[in-house]
mmCIF file of C-alpha atoms in Angstrom:
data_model
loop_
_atom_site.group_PDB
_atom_site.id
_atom_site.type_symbol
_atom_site.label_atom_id
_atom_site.label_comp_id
_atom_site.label_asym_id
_atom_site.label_seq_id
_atom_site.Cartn_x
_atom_site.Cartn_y
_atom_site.Cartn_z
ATOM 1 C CA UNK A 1 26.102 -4.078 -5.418
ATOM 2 C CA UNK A 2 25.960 -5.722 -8.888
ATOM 3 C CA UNK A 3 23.030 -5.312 -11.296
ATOM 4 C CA UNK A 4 22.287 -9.153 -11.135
ATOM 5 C CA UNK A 5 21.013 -8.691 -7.208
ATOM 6 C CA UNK A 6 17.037 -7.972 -7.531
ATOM 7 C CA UNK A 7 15.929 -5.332 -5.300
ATOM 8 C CA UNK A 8 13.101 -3.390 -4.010
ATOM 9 C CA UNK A 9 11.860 0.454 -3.161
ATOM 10 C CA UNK A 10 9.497 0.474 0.351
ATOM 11 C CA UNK A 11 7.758 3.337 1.053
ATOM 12 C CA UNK A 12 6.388 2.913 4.411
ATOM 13 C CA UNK A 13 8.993 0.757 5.573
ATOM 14 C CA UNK A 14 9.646 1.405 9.246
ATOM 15 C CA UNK A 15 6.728 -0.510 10.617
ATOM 16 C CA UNK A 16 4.043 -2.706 9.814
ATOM 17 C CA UNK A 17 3.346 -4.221 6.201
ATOM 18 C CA UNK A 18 6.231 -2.111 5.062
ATOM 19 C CA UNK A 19 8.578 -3.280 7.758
ATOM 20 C CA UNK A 20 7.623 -7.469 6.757
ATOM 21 C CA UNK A 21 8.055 -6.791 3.290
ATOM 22 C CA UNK A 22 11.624 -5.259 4.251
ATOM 23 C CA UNK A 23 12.454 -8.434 6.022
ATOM 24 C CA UNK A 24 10.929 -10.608 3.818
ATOM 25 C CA UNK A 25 12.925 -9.728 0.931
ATOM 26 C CA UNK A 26 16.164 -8.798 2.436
ATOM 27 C CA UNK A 27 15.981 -12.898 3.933
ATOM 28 C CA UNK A 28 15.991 -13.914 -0.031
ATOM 29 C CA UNK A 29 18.430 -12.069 -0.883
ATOM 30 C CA UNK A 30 17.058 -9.149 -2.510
ATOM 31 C CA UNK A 31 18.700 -5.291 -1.761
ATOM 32 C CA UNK A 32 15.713 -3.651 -0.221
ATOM 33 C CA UNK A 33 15.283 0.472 -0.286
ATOM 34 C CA UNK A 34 13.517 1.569 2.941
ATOM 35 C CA UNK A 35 11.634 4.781 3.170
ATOM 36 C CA UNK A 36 9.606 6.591 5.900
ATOM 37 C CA UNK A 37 9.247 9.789 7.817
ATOM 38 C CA UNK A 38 10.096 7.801 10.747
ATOM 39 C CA UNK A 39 14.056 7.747 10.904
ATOM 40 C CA UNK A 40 14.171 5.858 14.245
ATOM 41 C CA UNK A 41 12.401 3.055 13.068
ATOM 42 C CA UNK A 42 14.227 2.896 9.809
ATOM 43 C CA UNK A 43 17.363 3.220 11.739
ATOM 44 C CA UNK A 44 16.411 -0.156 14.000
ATOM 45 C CA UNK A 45 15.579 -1.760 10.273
ATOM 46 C CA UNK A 46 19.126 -1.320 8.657
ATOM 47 C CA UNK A 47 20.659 -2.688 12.015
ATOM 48 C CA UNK A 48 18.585 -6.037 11.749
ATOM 49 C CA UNK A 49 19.004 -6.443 8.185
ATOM 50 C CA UNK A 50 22.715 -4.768 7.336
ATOM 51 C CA UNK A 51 23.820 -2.259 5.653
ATOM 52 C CA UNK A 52 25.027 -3.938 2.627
ATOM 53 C CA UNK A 53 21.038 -5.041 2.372
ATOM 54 C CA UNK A 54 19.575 -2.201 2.980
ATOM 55 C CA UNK A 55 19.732 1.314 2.088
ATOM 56 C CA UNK A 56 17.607 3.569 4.218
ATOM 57 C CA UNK A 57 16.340 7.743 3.696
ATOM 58 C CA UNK A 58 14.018 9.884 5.614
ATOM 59 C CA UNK A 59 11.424 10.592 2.618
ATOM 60 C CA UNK A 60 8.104 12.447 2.550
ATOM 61 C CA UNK A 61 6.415 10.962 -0.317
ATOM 62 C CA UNK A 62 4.261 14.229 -0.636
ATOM 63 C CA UNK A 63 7.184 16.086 -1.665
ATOM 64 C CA UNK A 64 8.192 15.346 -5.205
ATOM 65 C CA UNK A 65 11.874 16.386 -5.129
ATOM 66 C CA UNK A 66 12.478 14.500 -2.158
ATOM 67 C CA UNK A 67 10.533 11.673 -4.285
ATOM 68 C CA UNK A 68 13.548 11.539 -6.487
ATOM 69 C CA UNK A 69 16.533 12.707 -4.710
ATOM 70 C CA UNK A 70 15.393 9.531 -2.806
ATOM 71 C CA UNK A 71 15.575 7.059 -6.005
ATOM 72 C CA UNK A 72 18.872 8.909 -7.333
ATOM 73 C CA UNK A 73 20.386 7.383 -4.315
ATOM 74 C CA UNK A 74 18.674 4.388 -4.677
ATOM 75 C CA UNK A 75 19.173 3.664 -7.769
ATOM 76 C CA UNK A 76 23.321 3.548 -8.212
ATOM 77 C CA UNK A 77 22.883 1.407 -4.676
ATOM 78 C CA UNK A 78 21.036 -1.262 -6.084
ATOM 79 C CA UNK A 79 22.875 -1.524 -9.579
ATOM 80 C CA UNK A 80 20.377 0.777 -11.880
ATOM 81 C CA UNK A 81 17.592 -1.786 -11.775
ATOM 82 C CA UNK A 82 14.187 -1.423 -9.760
ATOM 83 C CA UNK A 83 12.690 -4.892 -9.611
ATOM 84 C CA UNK A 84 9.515 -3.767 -7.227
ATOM 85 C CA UNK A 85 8.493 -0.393 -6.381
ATOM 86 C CA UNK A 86 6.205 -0.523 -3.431
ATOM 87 C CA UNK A 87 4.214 2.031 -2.870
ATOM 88 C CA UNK A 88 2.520 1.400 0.923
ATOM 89 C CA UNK A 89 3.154 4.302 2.589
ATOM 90 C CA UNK A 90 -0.241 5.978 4.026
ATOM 91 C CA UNK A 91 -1.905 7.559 6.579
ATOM 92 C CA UNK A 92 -5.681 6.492 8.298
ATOM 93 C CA UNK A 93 -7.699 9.339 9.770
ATOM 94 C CA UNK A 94 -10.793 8.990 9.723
ATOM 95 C CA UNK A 95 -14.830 9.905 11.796
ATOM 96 C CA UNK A 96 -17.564 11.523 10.067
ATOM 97 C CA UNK A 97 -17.041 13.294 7.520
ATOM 98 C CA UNK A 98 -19.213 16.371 8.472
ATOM 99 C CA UNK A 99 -17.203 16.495 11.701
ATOM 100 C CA UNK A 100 -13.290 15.664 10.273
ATOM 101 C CA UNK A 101 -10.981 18.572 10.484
ATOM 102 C CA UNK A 102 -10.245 19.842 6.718
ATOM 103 C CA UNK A 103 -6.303 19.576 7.813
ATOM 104 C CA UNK A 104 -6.978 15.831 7.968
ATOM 105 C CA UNK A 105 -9.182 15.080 4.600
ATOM 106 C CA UNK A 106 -6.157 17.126 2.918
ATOM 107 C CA UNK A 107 -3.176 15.502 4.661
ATOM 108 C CA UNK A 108 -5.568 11.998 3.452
ATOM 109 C CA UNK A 109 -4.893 13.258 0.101
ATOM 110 C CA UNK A 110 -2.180 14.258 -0.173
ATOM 111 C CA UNK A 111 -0.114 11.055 1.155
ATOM 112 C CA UNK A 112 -2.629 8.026 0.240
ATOM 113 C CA UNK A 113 -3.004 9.780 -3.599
ATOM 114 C CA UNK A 114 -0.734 11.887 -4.013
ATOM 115 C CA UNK A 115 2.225 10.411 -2.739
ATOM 116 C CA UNK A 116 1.488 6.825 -4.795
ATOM 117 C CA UNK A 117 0.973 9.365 -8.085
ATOM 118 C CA UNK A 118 4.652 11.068 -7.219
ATOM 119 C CA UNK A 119 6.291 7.692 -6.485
ATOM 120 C CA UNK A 120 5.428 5.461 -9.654
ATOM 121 C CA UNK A 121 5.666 8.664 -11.755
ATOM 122 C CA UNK A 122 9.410 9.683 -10.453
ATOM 123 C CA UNK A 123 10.075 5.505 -10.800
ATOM 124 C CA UNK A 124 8.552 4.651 -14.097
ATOM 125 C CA UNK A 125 12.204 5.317 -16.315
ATOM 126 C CA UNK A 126 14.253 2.554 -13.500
ATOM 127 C CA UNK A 127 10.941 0.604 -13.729
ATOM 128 C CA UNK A 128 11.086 0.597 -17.051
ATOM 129 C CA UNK A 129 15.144 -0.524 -17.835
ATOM 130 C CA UNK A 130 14.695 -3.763 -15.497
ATOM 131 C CA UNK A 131 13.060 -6.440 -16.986
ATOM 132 C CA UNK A 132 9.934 -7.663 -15.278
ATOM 133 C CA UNK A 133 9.442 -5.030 -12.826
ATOM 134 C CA UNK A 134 6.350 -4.358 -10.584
ATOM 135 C CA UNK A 135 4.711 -1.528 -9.185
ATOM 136 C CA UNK A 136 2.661 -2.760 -6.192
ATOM 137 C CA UNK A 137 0.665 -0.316 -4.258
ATOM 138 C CA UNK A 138 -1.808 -0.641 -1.236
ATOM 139 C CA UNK A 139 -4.740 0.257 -1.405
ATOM 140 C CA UNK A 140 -7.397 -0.997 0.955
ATOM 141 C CA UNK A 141 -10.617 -3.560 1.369
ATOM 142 C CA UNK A 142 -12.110 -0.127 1.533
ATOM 143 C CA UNK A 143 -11.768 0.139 -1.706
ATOM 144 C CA UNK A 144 -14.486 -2.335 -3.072
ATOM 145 C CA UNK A 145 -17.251 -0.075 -1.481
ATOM 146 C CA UNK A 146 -16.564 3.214 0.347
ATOM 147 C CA UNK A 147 -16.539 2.972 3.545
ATOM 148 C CA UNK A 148 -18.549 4.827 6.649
ATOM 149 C CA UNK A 149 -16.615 6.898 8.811
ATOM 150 C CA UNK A 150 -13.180 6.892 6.524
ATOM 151 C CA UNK A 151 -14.884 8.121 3.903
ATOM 152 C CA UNK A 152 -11.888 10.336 2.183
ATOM 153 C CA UNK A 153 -9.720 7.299 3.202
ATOM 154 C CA UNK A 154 -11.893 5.270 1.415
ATOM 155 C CA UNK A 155 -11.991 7.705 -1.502
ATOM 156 C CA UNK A 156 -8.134 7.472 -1.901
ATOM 157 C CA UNK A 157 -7.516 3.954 -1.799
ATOM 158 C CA UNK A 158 -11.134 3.686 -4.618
ATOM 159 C CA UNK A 159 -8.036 5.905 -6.698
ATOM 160 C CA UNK A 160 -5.330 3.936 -6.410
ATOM 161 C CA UNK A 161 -7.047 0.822 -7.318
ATOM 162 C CA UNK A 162 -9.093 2.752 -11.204
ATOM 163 C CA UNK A 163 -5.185 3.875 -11.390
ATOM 164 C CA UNK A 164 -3.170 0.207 -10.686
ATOM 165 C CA UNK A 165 -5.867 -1.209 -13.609
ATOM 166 C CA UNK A 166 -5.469 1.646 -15.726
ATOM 167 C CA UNK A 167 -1.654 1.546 -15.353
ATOM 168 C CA UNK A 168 -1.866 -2.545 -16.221
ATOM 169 C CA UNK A 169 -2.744 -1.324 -19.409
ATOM 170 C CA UNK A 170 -0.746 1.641 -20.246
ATOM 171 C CA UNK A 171 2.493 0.032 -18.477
ATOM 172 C CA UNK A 172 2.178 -3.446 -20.485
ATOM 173 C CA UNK A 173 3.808 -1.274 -23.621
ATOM 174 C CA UNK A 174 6.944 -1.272 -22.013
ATOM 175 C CA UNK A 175 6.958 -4.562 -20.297
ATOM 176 C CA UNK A 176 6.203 -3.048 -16.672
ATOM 177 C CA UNK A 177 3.779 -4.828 -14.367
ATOM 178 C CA UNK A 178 1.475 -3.153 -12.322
ATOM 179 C CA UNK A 179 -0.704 -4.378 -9.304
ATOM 180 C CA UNK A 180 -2.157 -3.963 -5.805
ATOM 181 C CA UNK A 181 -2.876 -5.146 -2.530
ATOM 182 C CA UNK A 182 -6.342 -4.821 -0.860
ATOM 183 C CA UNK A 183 -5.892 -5.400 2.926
ATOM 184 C CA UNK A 184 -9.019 -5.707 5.486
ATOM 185 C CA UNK A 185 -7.847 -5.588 8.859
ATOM 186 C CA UNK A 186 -3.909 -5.594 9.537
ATOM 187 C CA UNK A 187 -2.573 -5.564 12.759
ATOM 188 C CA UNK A 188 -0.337 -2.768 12.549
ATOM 189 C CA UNK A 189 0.160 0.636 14.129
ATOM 190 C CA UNK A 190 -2.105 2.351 11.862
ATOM 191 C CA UNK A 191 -5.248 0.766 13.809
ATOM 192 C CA UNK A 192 -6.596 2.113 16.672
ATOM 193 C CA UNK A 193 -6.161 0.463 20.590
ATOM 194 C CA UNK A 194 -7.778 -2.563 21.117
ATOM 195 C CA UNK A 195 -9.109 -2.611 17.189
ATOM 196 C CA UNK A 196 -7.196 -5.814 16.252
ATOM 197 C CA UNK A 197 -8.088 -7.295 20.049
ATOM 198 C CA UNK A 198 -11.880 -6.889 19.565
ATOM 199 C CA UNK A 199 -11.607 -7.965 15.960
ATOM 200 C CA UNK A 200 -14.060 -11.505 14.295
ATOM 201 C CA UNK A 201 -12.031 -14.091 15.236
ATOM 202 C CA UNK A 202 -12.808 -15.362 11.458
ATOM 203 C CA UNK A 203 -14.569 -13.907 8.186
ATOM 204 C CA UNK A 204 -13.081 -11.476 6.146
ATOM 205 C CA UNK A 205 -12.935 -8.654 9.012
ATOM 206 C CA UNK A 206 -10.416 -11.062 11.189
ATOM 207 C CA UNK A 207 -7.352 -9.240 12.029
ATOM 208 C CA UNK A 208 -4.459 -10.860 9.723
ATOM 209 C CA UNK A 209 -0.656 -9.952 10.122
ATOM 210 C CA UNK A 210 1.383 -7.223 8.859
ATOM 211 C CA UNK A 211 3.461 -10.576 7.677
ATOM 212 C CA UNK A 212 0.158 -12.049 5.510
ATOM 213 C CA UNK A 213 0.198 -8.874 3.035
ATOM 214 C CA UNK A 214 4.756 -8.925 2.640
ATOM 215 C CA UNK A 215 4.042 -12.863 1.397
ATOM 216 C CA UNK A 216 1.134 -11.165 -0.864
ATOM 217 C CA UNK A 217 4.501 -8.727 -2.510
ATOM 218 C CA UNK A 218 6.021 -11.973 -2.540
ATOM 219 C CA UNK A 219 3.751 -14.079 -4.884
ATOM 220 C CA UNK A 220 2.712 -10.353 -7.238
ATOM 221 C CA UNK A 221 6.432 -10.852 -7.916
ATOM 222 C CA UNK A 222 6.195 -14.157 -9.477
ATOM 223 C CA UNK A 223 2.519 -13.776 -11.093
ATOM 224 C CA UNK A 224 0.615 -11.467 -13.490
ATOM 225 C CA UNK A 225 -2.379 -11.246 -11.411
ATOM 226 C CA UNK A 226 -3.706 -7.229 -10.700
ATOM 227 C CA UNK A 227 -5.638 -7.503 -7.551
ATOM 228 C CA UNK A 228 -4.622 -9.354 -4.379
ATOM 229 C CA UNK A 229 -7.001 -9.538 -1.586
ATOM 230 C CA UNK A 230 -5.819 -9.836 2.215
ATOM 231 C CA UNK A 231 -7.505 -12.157 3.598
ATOM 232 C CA UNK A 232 -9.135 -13.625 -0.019
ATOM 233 C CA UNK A 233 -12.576 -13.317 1.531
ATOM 234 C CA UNK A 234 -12.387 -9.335 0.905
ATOM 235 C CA UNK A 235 -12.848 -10.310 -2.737
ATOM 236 C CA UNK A 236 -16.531 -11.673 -1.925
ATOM 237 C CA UNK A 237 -17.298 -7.883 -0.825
ATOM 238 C CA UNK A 238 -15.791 -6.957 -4.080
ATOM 239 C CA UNK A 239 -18.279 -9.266 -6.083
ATOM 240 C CA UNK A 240 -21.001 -7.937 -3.957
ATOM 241 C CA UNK A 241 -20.115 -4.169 -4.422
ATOM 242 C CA UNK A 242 -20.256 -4.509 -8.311
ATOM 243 C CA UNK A 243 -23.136 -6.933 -8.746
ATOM 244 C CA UNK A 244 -25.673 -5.656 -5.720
ATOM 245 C CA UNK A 245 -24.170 -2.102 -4.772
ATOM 246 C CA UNK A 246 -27.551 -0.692 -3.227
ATOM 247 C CA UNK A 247 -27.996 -4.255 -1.127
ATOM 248 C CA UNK A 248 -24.234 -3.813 -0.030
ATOM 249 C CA UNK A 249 -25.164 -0.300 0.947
ATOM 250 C CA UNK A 250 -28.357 -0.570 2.755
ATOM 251 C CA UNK A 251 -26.309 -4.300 4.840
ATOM 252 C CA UNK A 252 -23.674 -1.639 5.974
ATOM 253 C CA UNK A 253 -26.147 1.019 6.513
ATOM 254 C CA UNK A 254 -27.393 -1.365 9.374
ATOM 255 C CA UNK A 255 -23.758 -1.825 10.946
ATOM 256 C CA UNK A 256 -24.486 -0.969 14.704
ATOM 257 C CA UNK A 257 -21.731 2.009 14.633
ATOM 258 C CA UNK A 258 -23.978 3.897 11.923
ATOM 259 C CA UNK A 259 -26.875 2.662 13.525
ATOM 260 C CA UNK A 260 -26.159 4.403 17.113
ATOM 261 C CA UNK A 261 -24.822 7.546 15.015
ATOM 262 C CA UNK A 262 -27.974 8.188 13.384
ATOM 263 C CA UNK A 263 -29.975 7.460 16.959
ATOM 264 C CA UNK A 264 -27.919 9.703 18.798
ATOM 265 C CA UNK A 265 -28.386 12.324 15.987
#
């Protein structure tokens, strides 16, 4: 590898958005760094895309040592430069919060915050020696208005999107660029049977492709804009969860899941 060849750090990486973005890069050229607890599907990734393009580790993004023994790797691999660090890795578990084991809010936590707080702080010194690097995280459409039913889901992703603005700020000193992606509903693994299936066939809740959000990586690359919405319409709930928050509340409020909730008690 040769410091000129752009590359990219994927948490997440053995399925879904994580998996696309993999692909996505790795067919322009670009070294990509693939990361996830699940070593099978990581293992299937480096076969399609070759080892000289891809560099893959078991990594628990909880665990802050593992964090970096995973970029010290990395980092001689793809020629001490760190174009895009993508932080996508997370976990959904979700039902009412009364009723959702603490083991679960925690485990929420501790890899939708904590692990995107251990990433870009172990990354910020290879972030910072290549020139016009990113950090890109996920975070969520539930993150323009929490959400009913994933509310410490929803709570998580609300963090990472205060911290990718407040980072814009604090990272533009050293030249670093910071942004995220705000998907609604992705058809990947992390939904439940049937979810994408009996999805709106259009409107913002209309299932979309892991594919749609690795493009999204794609164009944050080449742009200076902070928040990317997947589809665009999730903006308009943005708008409407700033400008009208108690209208926005009482519209979900009347959603027929939290309407046969409160019914049956």
């Amino acid at each position: 590898m040769t410091s000129e060849r752009k590359s990219i750090f994927i948490t997440g990486a053995a399925s879904g958005m994580g998996r696309e973005t993999a692909r996505l890069f790795a067919g322009k050229g670009w070294f990509v760094g693939a990361y996830d607890v699940n070593e099978g599907g990581l293992k299937d990734l480096q076969t399609e895309l070759g080892a000289a393009n891809c560099l893959i580790r078991r990594l628990d993004v909880t665990n802050r040592a593992d964090f970096r023994e995973a970029l010290d790797s990395f980092a001689p691999a793809a020629g001490g430069r760190l174009d895009i660090l993508f932080n996508n890795a997370g976990i959904g578990r979700g039902g009412p919060f009364d009723q959702q084991p603490w083991e679960d809010i925690v485990a929420v936590v501790q890899v939708n915050l904590m692990g995107v707080l251990i990433g870009i702080y172990e990354a910020v010194p290879l972030l910072k020696a290549t020139p016009n690097s990113l950090c890109f995280t996920t975070s969520s459409s539930s993150a323009t208005f929490g959400m009913a039913g994933i509310a410490v889901y929803s709570a998580t992703k609300h963090a990472v999107k205060g911290l990718t603005e407040a980072l814009s700020v604090e990272f533009k000193a050293f030249g670093v660029r910071v942004a995220d992606v705000l998907p609604g509903l992705i058809d990947t693994p992390i939904l439940p049977p049937g979810a994408a299936e009996a999805a709106p066939k259009e409107g913002m809740w209309r299932a979309m492709p892991p594919t749609a959000v690795a493009e999204v990586v794609w164009q944050a690359y080449q742009s200076d804009r902070l928040h990317w919405y997947v589809p665009e319409e999730i903006a308009e709930l943005d708008k409407a969860a700033t400008l009208a928050p108690e209208a926005t509340r009482d519209q979900m409020a009347q959603s027929p899941m939290f309407l046969a909730r409160d019914q049956a008690g």
